[in-house]
GROMACS .gro file of C-alpha atoms in nm:
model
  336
    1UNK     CA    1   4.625   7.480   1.522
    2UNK     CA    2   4.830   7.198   1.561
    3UNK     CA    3   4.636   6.997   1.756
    4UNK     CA    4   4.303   7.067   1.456
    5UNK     CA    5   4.603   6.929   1.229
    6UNK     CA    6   4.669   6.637   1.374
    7UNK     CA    7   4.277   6.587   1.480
    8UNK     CA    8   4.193   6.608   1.069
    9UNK     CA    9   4.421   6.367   0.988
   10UNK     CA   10   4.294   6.076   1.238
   11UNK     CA   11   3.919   6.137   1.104
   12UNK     CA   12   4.103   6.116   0.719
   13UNK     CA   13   4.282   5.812   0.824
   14UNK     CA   14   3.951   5.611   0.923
   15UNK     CA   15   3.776   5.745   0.634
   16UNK     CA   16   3.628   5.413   0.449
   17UNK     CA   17   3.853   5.326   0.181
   18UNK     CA   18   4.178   5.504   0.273
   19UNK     CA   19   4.500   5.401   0.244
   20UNK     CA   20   4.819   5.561   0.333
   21UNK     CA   21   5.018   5.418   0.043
   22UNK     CA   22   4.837   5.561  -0.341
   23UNK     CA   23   4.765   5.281  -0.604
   24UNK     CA   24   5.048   5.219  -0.826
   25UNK     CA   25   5.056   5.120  -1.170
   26UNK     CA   26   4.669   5.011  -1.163
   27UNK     CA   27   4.746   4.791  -0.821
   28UNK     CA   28   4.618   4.882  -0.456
   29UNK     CA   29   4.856   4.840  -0.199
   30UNK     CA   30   4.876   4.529   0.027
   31UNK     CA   31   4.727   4.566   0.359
   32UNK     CA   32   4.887   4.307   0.639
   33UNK     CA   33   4.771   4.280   1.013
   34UNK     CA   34   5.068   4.140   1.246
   35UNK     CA   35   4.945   3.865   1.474
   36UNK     CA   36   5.148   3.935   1.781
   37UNK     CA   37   5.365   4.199   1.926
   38UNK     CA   38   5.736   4.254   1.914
   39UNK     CA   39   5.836   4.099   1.559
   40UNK     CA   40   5.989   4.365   1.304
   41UNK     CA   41   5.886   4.480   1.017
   42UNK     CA   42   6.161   4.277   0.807
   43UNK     CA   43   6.067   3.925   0.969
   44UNK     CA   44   5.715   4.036   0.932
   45UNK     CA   45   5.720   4.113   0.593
   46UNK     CA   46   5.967   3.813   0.473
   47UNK     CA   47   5.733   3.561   0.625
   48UNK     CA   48   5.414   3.727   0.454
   49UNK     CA   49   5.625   3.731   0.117
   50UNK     CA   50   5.728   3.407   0.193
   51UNK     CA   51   5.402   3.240   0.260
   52UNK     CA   52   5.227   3.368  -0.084
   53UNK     CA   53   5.101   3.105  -0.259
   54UNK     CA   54   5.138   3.294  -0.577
   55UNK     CA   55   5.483   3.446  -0.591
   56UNK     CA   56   5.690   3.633  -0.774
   57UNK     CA   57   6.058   3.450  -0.820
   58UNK     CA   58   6.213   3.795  -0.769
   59UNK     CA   59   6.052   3.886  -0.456
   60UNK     CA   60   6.344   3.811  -0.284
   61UNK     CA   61   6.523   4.013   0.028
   62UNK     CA   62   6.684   4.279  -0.202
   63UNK     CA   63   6.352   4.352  -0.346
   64UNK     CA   64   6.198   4.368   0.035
   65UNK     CA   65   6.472   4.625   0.133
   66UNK     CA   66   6.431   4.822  -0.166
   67UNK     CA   67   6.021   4.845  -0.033
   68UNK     CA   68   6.189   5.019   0.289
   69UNK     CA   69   6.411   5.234   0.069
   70UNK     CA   70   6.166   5.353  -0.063
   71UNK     CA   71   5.965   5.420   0.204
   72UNK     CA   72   5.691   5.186   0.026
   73UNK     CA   73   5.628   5.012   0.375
   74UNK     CA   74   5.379   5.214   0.617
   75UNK     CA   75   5.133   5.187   0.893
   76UNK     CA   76   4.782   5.306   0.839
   77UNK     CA   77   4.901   5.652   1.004
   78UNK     CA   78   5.144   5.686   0.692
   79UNK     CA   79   5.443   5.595   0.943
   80UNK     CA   80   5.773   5.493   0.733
   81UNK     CA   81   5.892   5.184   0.851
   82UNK     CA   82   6.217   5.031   0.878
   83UNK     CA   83   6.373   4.683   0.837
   84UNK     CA   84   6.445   4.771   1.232
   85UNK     CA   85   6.116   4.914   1.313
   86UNK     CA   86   5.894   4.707   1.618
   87UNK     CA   87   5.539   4.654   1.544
   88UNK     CA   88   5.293   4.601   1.752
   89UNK     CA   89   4.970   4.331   1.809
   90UNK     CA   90   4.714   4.393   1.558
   91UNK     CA   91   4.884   4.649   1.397
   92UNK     CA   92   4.806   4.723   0.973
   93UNK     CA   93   5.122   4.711   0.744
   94UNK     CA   94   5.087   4.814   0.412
   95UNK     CA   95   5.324   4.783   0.103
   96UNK     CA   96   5.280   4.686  -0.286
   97UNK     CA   97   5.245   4.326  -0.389
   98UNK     CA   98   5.507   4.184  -0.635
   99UNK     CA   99   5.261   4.010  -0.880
  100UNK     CA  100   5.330   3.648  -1.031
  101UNK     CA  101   5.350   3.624  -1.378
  102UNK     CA  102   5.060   3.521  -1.507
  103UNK     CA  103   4.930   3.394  -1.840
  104UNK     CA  104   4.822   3.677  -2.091
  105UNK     CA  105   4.454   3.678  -2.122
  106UNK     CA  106   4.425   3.715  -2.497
  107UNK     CA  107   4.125   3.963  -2.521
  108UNK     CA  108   4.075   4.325  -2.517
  109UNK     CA  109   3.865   4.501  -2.306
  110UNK     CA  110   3.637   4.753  -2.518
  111UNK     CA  111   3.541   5.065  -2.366
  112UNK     CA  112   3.144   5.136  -2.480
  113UNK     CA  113   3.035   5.426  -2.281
  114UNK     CA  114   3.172   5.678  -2.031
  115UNK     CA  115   3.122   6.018  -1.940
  116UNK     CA  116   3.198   6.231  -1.629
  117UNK     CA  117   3.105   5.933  -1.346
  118UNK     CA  118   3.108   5.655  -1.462
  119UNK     CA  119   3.274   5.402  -1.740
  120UNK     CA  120   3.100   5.115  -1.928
  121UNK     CA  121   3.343   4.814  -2.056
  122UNK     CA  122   3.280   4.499  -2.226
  123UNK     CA  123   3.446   4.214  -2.002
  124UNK     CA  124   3.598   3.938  -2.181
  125UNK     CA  125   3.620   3.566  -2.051
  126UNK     CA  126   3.916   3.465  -1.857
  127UNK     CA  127   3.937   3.820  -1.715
  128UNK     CA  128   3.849   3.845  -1.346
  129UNK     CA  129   3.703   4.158  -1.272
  130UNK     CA  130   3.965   4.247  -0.943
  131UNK     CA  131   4.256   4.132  -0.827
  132UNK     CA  132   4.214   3.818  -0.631
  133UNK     CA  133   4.461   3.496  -0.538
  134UNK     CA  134   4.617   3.410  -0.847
  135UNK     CA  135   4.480   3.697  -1.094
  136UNK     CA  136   4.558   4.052  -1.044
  137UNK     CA  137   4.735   4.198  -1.293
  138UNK     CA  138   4.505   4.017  -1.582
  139UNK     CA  139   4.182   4.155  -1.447
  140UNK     CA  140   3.962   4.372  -1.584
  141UNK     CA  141   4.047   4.674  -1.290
  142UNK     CA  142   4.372   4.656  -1.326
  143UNK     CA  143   4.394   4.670  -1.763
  144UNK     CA  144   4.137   4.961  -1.750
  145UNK     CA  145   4.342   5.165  -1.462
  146UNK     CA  146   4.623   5.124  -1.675
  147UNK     CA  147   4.473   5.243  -1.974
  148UNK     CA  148   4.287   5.540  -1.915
  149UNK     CA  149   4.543   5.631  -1.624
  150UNK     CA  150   4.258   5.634  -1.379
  151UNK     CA  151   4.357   5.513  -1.057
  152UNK     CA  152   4.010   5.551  -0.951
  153UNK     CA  153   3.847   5.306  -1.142
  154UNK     CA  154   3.612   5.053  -0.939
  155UNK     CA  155   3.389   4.794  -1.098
  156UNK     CA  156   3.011   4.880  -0.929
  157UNK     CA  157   2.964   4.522  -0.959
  158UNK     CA  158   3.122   4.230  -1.038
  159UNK     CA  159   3.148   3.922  -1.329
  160UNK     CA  160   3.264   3.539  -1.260
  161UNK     CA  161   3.630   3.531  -1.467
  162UNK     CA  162   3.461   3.343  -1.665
  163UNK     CA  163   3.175   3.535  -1.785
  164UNK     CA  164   3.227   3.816  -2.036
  165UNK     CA  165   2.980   4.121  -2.120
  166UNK     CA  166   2.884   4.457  -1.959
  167UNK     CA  167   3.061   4.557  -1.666
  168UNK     CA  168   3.017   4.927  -1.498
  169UNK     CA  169   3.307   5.096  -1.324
  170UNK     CA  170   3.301   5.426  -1.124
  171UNK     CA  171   3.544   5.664  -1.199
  172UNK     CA  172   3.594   5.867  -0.870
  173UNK     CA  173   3.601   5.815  -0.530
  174UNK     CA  174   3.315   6.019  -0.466
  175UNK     CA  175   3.023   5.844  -0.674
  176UNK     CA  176   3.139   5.521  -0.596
  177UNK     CA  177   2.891   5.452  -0.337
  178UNK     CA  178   2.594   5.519  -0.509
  179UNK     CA  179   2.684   5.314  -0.824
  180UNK     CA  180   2.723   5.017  -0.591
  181UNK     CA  181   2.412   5.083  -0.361
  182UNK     CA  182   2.227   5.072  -0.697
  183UNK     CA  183   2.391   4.711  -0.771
  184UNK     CA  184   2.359   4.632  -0.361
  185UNK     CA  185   1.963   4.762  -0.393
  186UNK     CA  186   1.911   4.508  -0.704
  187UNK     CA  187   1.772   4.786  -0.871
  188UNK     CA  188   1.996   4.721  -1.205
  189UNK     CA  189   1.774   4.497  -1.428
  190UNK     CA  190   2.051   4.250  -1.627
  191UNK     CA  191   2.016   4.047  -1.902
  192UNK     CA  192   2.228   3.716  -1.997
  193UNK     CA  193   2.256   3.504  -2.290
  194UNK     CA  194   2.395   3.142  -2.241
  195UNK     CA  195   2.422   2.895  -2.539
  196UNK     CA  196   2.409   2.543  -2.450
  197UNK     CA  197   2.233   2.197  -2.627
  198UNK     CA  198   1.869   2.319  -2.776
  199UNK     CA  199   1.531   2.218  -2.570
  200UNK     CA  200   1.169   2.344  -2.560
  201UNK     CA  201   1.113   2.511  -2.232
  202UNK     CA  202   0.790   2.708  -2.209
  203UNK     CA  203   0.866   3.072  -2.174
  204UNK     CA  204   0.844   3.265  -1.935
  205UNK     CA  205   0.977   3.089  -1.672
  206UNK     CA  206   1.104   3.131  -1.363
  207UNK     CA  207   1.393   2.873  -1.197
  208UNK     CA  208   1.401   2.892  -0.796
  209UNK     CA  209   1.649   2.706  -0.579
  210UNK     CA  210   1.840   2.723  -0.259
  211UNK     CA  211   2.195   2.792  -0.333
  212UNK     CA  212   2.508   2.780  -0.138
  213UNK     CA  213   2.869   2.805  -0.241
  214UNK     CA  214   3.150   2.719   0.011
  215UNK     CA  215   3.473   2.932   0.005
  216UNK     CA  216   3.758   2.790  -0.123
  217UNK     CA  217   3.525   2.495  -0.294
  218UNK     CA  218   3.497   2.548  -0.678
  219UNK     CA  219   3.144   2.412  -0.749
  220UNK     CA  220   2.832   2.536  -0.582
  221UNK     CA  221   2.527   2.330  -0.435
  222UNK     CA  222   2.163   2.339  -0.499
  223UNK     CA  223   2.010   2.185  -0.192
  224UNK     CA  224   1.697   2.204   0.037
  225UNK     CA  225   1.597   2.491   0.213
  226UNK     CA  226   1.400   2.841   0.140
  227UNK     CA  227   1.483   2.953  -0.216
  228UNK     CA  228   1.759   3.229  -0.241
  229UNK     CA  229   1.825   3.252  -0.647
  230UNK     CA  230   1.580   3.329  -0.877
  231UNK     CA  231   1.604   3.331  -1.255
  232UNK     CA  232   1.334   3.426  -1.515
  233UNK     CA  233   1.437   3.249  -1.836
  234UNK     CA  234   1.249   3.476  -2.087
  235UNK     CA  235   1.339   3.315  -2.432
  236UNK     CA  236   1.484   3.032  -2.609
  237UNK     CA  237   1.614   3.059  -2.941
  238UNK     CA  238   1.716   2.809  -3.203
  239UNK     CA  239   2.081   2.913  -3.345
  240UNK     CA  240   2.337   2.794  -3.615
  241UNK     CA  241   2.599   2.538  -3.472
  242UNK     CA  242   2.876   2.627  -3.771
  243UNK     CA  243   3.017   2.918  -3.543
  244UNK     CA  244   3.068   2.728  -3.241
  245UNK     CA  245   3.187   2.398  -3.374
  246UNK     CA  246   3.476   2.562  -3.521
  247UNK     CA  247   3.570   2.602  -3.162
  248UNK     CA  248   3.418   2.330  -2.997
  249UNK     CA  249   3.390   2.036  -3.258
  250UNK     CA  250   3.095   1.894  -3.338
  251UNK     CA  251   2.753   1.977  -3.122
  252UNK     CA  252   2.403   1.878  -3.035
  253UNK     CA  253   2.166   2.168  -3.182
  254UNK     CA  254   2.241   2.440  -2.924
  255UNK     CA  255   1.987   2.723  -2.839
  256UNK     CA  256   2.081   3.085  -2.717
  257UNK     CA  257   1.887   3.072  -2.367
  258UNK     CA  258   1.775   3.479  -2.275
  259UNK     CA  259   1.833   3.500  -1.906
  260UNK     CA  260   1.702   3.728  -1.633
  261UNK     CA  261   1.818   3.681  -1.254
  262UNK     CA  262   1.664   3.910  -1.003
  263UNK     CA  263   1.933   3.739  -0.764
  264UNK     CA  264   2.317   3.755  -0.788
  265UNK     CA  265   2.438   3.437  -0.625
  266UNK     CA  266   2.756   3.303  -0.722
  267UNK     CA  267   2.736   3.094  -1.003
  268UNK     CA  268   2.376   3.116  -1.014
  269UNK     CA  269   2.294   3.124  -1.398
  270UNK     CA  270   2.563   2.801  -1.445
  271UNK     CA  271   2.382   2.650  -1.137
  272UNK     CA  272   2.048   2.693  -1.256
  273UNK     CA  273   2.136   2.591  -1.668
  274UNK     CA  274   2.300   2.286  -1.538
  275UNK     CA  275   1.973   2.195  -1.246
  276UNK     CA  276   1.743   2.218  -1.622
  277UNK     CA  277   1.961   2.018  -1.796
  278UNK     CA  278   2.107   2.256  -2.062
  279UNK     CA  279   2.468   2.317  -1.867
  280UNK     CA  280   2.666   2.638  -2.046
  281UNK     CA  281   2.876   2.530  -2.367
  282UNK     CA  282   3.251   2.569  -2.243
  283UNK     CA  283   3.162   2.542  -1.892
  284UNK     CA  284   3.451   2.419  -1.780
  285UNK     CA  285   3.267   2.360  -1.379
  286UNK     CA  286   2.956   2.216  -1.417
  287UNK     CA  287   2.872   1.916  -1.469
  288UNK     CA  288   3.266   1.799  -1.453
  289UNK     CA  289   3.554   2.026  -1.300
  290UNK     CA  290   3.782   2.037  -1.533
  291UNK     CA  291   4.174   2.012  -1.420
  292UNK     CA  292   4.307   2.423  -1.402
  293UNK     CA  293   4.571   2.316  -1.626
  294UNK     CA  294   4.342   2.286  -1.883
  295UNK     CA  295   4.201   2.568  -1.915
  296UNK     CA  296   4.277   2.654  -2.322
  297UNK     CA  297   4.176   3.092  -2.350
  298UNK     CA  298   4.077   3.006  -2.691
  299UNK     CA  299   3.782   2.795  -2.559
  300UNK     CA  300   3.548   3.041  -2.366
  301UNK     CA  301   3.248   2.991  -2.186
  302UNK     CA  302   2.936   3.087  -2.334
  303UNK     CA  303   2.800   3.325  -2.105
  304UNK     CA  304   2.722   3.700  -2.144
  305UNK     CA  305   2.572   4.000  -1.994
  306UNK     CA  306   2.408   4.129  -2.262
  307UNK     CA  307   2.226   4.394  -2.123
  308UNK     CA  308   2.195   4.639  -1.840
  309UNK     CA  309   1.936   4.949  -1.731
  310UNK     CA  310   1.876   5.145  -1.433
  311UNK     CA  311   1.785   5.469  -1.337
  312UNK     CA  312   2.108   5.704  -1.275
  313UNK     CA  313   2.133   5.779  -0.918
  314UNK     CA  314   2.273   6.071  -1.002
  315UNK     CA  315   2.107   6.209  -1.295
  316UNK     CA  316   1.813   6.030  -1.230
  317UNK     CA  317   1.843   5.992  -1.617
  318UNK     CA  318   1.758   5.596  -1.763
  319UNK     CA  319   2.078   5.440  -1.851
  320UNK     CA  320   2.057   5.148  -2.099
  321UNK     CA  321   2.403   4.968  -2.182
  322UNK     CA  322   2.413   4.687  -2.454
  323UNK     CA  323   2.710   4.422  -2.470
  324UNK     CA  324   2.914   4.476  -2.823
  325UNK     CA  325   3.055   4.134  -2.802
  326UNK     CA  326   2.943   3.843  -3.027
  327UNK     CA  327   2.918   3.529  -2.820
  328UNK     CA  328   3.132   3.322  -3.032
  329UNK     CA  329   3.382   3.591  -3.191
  330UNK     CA  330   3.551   3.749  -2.901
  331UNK     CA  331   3.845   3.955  -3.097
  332UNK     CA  332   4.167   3.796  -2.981
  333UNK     CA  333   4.503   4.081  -2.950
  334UNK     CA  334   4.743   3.876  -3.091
  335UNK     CA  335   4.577   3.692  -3.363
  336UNK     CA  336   4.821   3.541  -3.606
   0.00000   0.00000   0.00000
């Protein structure tokens, strides 16, 4: 019996997705891998803490030994460690991640839809949609786990930070994987509206282009080489200026450009707007980077999911999901 025991929970512990340590107040734990053998857990740990480029001013060594007090420090077999405790090469430490404040993104995130499986939201700009460098607690994940008081909220799919609209989440382990085959699969069909200067394009259309995107590198390329990202711009629409030069100044007659990828590379539908001519209004990447420091929340880019459907893998039921948000009138939280 005890040897059954302890065989059930090594086949739990290298079950996809586990982790010895539950999320906490919307946030995964950290997971660390040591480089060599014979350090402790303490140096470890200080030097990972230490070498965050985001960090939190009070992640200091009290708040590292309270992590161990707590017994909030643990190897993939859910082994408490102490400050004392030797680890060895290639060995998986997890603990919890002491965000750094970040700035307020000053949006809510409406709920549309939800039922037993999954949950629909309506992404604002400036929200990432999970944790990553800089933004974790001001992403979309984290603002929905915290309030419904699901834990088990995933996003199926994913939105730049920058673009706001329809965004599905999962909400249990259990279905996860089929939500995000169905994303993986391409067998979502998405809609986009962008808003940018006004031109004639006949339409249908269909943009094609080879495009890469280095890590770490903020813009992406269009270069030679076998197409990858494809884009069927099915409409362009004439639209009144007033709305968005009360937040952008004065404009060129701007158009509201329907959008249809059957590709999801990154940055594709700013890639392909700016290779036609027509870059996004608010773009704050292409053409010119803008410095980070610059970045005002009260000037988003114009760039939406609009619209989602897809068979439910589930139900096998059609699922159609429509964006509630105005382009131009995203409701700020703490308007004046």
């Amino acid at each position: 019996m005890r040897e059954l025991k302890s065989m059930d929970k090594t086949l739990i512990h290298r079950q996809k997705g586990f982790t010895p340590l539950p999320i906490k107040d919307g946030l995964n734990p950290t997971r660390v891998r040591t480089p060599e053998a014979g350090i402790t857990a303490w140096d470890f740990l200080s030097a990972v803490i230490s070498a965050q480029r985001h960090r939190h001013p009070d992640d200091d060594a009290s708040a590292l030994q309270a992590r161990f007090d707590s017994g909030e420090v643990v190897l993939r077999n859910q082994t408490k460690l102490r400050p004392d405790s030797i680890l060895s090469q290639d060995e998986d430490v997890f603990f919890y991640r002491m965000p750094a404040p970040e700035t307020p993104v000053p949006y809510d995130v409406p709920i549309l839809f939800e039922d037993e499986h999954i949950l629909v939201a309506d992404k604002p700009p400036f929200m990432a949609t999970m944790p990553r460098a800089r933004h974790i607690v001001q992403t979309a994940t984290v603002q929905l786990r915290r309030m419904t008081g699901n834990d088990e909220l995933a996003p199926a799919h994913r939105l730049d930070r920058l673009t706001s609209g329809i965004l599905l989440f999962t909400k249990h382990r259990d279905v996860r994987g089929a939500y995000q085959t169905l994303f993986a699969e391409k067998k979502v069909h998405k809609t986009y509206q962008a808003i940018a200067e006004y031109r004639r394009f006949p339409t249908p259309l269909q943009w094609a282009s080879h495009l890469t995107k280095t890590p770490g590198e903020i813009q992406g390329r269009i270069g030679d080489g076998s197409p990858n990202a494809f884009t069927t711009l099915a409409a362009v629409d004439l639209i009144d200026n007033a709305p968005y030069e009360k937040i952008h100044g004065e404009l060129p007659q701007l158009g509201k450009y329907t959008l249809k990828p059957t590709t999801g590379k990154t940055h594709q539908l700013r890639l392909h707007m700016w290779q036609a001519g027509i870059p996004i209004l608010g773009d704050p990447v292409y053409p010119e980077i803008f410095p980070e420091d610059a970045e005002d929340m009260r000037i988003p880019m114009h760039l939406t999911a609009t619209h989602i459907e897809f068979t439910d893998p589930l139900s096998g039921k059609y699922r159609e999901f429509e964006s509630a948000l105005p382009l131009y009138t995203h409701r700020l939280i703490d308007q004046a």
